mmCIF file of C-alpha atoms in Angstrom:
data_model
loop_
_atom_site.group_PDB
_atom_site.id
_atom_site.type_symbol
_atom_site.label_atom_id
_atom_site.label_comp_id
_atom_site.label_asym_id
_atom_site.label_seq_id
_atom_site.Cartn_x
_atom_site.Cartn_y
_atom_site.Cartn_z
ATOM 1 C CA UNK A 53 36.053 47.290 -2.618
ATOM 2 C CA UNK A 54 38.932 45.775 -0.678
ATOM 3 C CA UNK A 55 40.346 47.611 2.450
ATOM 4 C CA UNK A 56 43.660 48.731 3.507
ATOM 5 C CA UNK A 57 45.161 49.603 6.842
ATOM 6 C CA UNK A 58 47.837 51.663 7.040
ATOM 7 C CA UNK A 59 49.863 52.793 9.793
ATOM 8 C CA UNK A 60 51.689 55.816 10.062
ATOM 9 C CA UNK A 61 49.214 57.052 6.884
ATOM 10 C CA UNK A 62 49.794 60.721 7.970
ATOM 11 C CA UNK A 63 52.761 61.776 6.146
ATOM 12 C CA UNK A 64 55.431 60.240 4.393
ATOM 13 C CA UNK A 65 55.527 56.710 2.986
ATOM 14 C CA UNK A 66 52.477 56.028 4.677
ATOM 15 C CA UNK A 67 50.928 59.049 2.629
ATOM 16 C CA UNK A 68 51.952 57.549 -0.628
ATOM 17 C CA UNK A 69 50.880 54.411 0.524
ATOM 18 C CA UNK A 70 47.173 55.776 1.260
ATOM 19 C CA UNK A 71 47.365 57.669 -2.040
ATOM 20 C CA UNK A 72 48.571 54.728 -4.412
ATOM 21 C CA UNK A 73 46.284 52.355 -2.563
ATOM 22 C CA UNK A 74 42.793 55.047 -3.230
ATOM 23 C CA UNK A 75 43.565 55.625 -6.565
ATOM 24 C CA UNK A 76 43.505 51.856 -7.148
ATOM 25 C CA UNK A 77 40.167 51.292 -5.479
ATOM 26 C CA UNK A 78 41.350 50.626 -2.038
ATOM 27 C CA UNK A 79 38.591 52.222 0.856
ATOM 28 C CA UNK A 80 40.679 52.758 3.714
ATOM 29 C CA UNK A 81 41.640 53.079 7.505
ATOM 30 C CA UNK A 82 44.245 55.260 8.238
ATOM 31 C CA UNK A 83 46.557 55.084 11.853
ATOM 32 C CA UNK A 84 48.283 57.988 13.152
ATOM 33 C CA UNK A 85 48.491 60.463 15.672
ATOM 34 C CA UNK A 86 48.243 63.254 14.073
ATOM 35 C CA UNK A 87 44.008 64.078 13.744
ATOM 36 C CA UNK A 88 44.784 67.187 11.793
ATOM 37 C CA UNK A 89 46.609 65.459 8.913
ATOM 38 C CA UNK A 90 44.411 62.632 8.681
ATOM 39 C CA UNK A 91 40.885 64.341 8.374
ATOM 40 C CA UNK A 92 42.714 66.596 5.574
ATOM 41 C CA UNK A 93 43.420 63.022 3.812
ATOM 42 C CA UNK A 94 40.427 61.549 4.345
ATOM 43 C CA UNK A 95 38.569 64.161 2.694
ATOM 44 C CA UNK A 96 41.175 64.895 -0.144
ATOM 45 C CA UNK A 97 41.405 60.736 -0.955
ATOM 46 C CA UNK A 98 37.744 60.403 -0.152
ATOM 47 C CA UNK A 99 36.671 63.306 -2.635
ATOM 48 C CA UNK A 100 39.264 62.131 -5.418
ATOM 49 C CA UNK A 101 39.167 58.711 -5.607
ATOM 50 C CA UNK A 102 35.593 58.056 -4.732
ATOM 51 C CA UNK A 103 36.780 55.992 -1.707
ATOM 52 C CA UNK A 104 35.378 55.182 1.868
ATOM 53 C CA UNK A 105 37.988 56.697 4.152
ATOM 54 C CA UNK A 106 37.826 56.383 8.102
ATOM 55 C CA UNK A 107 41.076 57.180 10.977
ATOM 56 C CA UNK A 108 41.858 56.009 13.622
ATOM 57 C CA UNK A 109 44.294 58.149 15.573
ATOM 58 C CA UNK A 110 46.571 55.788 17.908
ATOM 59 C CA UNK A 111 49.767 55.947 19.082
ATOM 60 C CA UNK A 112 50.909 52.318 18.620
ATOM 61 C CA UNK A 113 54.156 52.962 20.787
ATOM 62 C CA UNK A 114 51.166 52.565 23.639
ATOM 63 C CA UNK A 115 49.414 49.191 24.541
ATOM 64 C CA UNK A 116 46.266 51.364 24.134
ATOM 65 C CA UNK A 117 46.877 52.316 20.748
ATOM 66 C CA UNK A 118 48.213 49.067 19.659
ATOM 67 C CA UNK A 119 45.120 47.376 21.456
ATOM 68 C CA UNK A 120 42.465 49.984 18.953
ATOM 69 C CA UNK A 121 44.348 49.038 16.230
ATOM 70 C CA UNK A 122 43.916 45.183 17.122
ATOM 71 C CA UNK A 123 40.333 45.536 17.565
ATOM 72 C CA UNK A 124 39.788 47.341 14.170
ATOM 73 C CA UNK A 125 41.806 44.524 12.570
ATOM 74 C CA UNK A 126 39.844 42.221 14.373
ATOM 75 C CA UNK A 127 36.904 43.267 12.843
ATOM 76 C CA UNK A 128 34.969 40.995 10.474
ATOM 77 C CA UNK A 129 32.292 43.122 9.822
ATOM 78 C CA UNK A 130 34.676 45.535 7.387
ATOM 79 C CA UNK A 131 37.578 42.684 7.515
ATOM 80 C CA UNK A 132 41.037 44.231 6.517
ATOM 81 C CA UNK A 133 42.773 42.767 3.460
ATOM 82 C CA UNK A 134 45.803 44.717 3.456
ATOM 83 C CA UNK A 135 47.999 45.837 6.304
ATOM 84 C CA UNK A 136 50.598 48.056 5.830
ATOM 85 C CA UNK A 137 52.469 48.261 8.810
ATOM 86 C CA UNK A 138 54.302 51.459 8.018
ATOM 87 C CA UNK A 139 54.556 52.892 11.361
ATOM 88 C CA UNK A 140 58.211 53.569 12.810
ATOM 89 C CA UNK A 141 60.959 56.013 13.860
ATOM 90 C CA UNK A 142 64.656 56.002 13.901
ATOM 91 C CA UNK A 143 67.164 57.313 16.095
ATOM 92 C CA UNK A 144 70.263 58.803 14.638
ATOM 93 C CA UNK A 145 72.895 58.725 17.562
ATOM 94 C CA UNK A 146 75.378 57.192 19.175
ATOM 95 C CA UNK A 147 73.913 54.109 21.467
ATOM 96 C CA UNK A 148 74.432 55.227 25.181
ATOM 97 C CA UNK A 149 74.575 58.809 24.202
ATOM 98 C CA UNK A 150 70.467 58.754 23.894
ATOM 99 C CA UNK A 151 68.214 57.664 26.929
ATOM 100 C CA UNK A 152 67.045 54.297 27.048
ATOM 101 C CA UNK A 153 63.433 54.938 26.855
ATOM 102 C CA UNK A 154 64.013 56.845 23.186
ATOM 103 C CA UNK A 155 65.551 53.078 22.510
ATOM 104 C CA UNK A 156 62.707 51.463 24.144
ATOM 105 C CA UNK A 157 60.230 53.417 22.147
ATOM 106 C CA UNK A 158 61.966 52.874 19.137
ATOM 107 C CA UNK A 159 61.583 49.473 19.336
ATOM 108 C CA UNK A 160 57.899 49.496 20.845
ATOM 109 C CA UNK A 161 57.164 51.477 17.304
ATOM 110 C CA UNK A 162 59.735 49.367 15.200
ATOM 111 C CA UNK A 163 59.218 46.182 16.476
ATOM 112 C CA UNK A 164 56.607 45.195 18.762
ATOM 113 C CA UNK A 165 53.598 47.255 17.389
ATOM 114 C CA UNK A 166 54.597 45.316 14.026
ATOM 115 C CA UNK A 167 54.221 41.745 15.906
ATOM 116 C CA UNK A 168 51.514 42.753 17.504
ATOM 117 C CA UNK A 169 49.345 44.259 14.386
ATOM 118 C CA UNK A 170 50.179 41.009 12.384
ATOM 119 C CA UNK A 171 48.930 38.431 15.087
ATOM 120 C CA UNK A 172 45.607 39.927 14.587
ATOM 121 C CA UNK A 173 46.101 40.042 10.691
ATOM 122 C CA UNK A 174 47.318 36.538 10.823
ATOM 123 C CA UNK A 175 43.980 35.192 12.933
ATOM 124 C CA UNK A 176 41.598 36.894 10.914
ATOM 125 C CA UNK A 177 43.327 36.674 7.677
ATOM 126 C CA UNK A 178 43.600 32.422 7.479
ATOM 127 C CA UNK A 179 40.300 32.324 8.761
ATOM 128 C CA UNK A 180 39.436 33.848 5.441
ATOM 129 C CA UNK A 181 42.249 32.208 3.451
ATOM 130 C CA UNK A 182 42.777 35.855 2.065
ATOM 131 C CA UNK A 183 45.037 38.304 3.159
ATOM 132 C CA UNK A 184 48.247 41.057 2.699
ATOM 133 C CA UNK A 185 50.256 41.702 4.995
ATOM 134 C CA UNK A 186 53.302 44.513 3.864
ATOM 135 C CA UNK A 187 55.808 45.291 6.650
ATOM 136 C CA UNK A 188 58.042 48.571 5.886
ATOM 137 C CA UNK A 189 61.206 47.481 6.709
ATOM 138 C CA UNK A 190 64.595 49.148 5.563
ATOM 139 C CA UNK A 191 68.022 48.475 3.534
ATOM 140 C CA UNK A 192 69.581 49.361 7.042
ATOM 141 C CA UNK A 193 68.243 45.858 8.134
ATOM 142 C CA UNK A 194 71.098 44.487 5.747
ATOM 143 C CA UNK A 195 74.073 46.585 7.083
ATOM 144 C CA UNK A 196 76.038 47.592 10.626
ATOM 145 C CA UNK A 197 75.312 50.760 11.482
ATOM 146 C CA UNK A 198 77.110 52.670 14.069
ATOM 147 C CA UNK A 199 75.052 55.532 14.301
ATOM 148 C CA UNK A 200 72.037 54.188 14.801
ATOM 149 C CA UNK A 201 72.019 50.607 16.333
ATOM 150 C CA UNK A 202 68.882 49.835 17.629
ATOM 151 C CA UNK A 203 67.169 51.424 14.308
ATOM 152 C CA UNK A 204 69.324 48.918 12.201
ATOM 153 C CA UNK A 205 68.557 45.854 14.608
ATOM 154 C CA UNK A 206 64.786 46.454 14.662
ATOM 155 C CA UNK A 207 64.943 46.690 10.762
ATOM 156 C CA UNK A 208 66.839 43.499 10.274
ATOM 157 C CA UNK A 209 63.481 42.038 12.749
ATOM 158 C CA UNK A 210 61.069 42.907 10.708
ATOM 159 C CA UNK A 211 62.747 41.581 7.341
ATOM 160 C CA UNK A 212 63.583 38.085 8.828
ATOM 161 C CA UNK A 213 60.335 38.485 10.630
ATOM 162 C CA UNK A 214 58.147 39.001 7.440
ATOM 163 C CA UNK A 215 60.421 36.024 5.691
ATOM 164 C CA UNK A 216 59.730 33.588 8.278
ATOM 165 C CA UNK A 217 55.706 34.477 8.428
ATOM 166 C CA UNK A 218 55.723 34.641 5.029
ATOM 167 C CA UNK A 219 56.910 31.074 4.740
ATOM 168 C CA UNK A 220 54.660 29.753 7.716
ATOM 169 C CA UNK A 221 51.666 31.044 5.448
ATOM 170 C CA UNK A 222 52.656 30.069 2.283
ATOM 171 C CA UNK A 223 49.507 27.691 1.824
ATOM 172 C CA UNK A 224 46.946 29.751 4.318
ATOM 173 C CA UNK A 225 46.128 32.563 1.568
ATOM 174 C CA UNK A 226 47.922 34.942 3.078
ATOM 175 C CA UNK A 227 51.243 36.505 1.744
ATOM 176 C CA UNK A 228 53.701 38.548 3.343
ATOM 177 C CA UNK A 229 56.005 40.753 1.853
ATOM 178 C CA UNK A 230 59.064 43.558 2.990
ATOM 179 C CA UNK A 231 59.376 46.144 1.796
ATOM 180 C CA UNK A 232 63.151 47.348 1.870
ATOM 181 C CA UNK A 233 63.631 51.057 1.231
ATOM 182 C CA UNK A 234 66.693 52.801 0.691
ATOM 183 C CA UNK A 235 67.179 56.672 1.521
ATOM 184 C CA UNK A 236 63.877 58.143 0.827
ATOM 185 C CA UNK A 237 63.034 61.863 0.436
ATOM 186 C CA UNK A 238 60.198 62.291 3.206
ATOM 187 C CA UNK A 239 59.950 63.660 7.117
ATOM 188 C CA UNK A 240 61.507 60.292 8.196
ATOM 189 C CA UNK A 241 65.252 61.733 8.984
ATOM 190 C CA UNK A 242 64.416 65.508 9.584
ATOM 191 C CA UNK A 243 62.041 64.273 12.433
ATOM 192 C CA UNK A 244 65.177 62.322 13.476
ATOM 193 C CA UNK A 245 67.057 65.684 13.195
ATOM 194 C CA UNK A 246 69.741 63.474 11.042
ATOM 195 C CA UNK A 247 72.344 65.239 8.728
ATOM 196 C CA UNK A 248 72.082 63.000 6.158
ATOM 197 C CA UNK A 249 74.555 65.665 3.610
ATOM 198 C CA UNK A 250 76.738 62.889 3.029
ATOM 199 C CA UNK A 251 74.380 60.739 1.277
ATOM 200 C CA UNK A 252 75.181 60.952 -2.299
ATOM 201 C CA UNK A 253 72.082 62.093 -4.318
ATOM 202 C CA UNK A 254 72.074 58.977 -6.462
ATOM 203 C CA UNK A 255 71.090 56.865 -3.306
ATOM 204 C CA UNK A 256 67.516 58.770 -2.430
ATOM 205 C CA UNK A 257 64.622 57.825 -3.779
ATOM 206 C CA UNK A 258 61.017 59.373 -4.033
ATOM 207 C CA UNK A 259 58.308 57.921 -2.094
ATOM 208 C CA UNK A 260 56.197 57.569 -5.196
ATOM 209 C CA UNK A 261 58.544 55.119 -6.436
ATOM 210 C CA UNK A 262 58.972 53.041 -3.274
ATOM 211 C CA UNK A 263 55.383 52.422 -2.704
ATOM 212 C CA UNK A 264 54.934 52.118 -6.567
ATOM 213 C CA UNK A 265 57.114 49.025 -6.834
ATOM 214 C CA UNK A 266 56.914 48.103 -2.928
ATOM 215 C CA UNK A 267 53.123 47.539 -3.759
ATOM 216 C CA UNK A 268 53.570 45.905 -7.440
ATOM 217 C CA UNK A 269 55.831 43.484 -5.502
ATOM 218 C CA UNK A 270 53.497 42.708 -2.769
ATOM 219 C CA UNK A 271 50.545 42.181 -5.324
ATOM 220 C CA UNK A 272 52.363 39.597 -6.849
ATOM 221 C CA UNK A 273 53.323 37.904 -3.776
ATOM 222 C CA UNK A 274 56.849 38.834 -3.605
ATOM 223 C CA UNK A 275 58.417 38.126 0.081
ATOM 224 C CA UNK A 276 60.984 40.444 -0.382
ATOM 225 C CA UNK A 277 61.034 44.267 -1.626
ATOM 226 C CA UNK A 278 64.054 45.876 -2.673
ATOM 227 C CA UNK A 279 62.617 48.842 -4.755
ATOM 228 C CA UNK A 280 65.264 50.142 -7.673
ATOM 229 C CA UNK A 281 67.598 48.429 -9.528
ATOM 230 C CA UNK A 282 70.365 50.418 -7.941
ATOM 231 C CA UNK A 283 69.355 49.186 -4.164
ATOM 232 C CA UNK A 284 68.671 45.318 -5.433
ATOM 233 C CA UNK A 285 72.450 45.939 -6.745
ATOM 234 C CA UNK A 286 73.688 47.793 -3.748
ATOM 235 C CA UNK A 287 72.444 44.556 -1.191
ATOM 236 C CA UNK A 288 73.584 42.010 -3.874
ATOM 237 C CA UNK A 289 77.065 43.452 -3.360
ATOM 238 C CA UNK A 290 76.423 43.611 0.710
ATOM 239 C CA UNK A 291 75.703 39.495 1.020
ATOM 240 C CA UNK A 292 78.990 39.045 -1.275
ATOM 241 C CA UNK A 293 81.966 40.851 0.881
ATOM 242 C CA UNK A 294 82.942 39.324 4.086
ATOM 243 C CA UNK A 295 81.743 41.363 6.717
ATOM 244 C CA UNK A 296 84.745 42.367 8.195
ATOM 245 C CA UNK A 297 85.355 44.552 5.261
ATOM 246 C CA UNK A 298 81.253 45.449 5.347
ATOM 247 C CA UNK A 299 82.099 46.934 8.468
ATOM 248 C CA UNK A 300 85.176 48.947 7.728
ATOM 249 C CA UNK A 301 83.479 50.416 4.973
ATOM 250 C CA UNK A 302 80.205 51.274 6.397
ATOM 251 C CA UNK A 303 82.550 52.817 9.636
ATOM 252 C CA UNK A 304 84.443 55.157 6.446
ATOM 253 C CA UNK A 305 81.006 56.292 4.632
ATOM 254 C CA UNK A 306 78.957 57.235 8.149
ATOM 255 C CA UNK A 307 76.056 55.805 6.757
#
């Protein structure tokens, strides 16, 4: 059976992601801190599916628990053929009103455990000439956003990130895809205590649907993720207006 790593696997998109991935005959390693939540999946995904299921807790805003990661990855005994690098938090405040070192973290989660985790992908994967690689990203990446900066700015990393490792790979066997989502109905923006009441409801989207397509996409070798017609539309609109006038009207909605 192939093998998927996921990070961030206890709840949320990283859940679906371990879920989707089991039921189509994926065994799995699952990242996280929280032990609790991953035993329970391991044993629910292990019993349904018929799948081998082992965690790894690590917090990979740590060099430790980026470095366990890296050596599980490294691996060729049980070599990894897809990475999900789902792993990530966001910040929604004002930047100076928050202390640096939430920043910091933010990007050490955002941004440098998702450089990190695909340099040992990348090594083991084109020694193989076989590989995924599927970095979570975010429609934020595409927009200014005033009320949470360094979020946006790590997004908008790990799109042109994954497009420019995608493109370096393009005849190693490896692809590379981002996954974009929009405003998703998970823990993601309660843990970032975020009033998100303004959102309209058309604009959130289940988790079962992002992964669904975010996964179809990356099967077929797709760089680039937008899941739902109504998000593919939304950023076709964003890379047509000037962004002077981007701005002003992200500044009016709050988003």
């Amino acid at each position: 059976m192939p093998l998927a790593l996921i990070t961030g696997a206890s709840v949320g998109l990283g859940a679906e992601f371990a879920r989707q991935l089991a039921a189509s005959g994926h065994d799995l390693v699952l990242v996280a801190r929280d032990g609790v939540r991953l035993e329970r999946a391991r044993r629910e995904l292990s019993a349904r599916h018929g799948v081998m299921v082992d965690v790894l807790l690590a917090d990979l805003g740590t060099d430790d628990g980026c470095a366990s990661v890296e050596r599980r990855i490294a691996d060729t005994d049980r070599p990894v053929d897809l990475l999900v690098n789902n792993a990530g938090i966001g910040i929604y405040a004002a930047f100076g009103k928050t202390a640096l070192a939430d920043e910091e973290r933010q990007l050490d989660l955002n941004v440098r455990a998702v450089v990190r985790l695909s340099h040992a992908a990348v090594r083991v994967m084109t020694e193989r000439n076989q590989g995924r690689i599927v970095n979570v990203s975010s429609v934020a990446g595409f927009v200014p956003r005033g009320g949470n900066a360094t979020y946006a700015a790590s997004k908008a990393y790990v799109t042109l990130f994954s497009e420019s490792l995608a493109l370096q790979l393009r005849d190693a066997g490896v692809s590379v895809t981002a996954v974009h989502p929009g405003f998703t109905r998970t823990e993601f923006h309660k843990r970032a205590t975020a009033d998100m009441s303004h959102v309209p409801k058309a604009l959130w989207l289940s988790p079962e649907v992002v992964v669904r397509e975010g996964l179809a996409d990356a099967m077929r070798g797709k760089v680039m993720s937008v899941p739902t017609r109504r998000y593919r539309t939304l950023l076709l609109l964003v890379r047509l207006v000037p962004r002077s006038l981007l701005r002003r009207v992200m500044a009016r909605r709050g988003f």
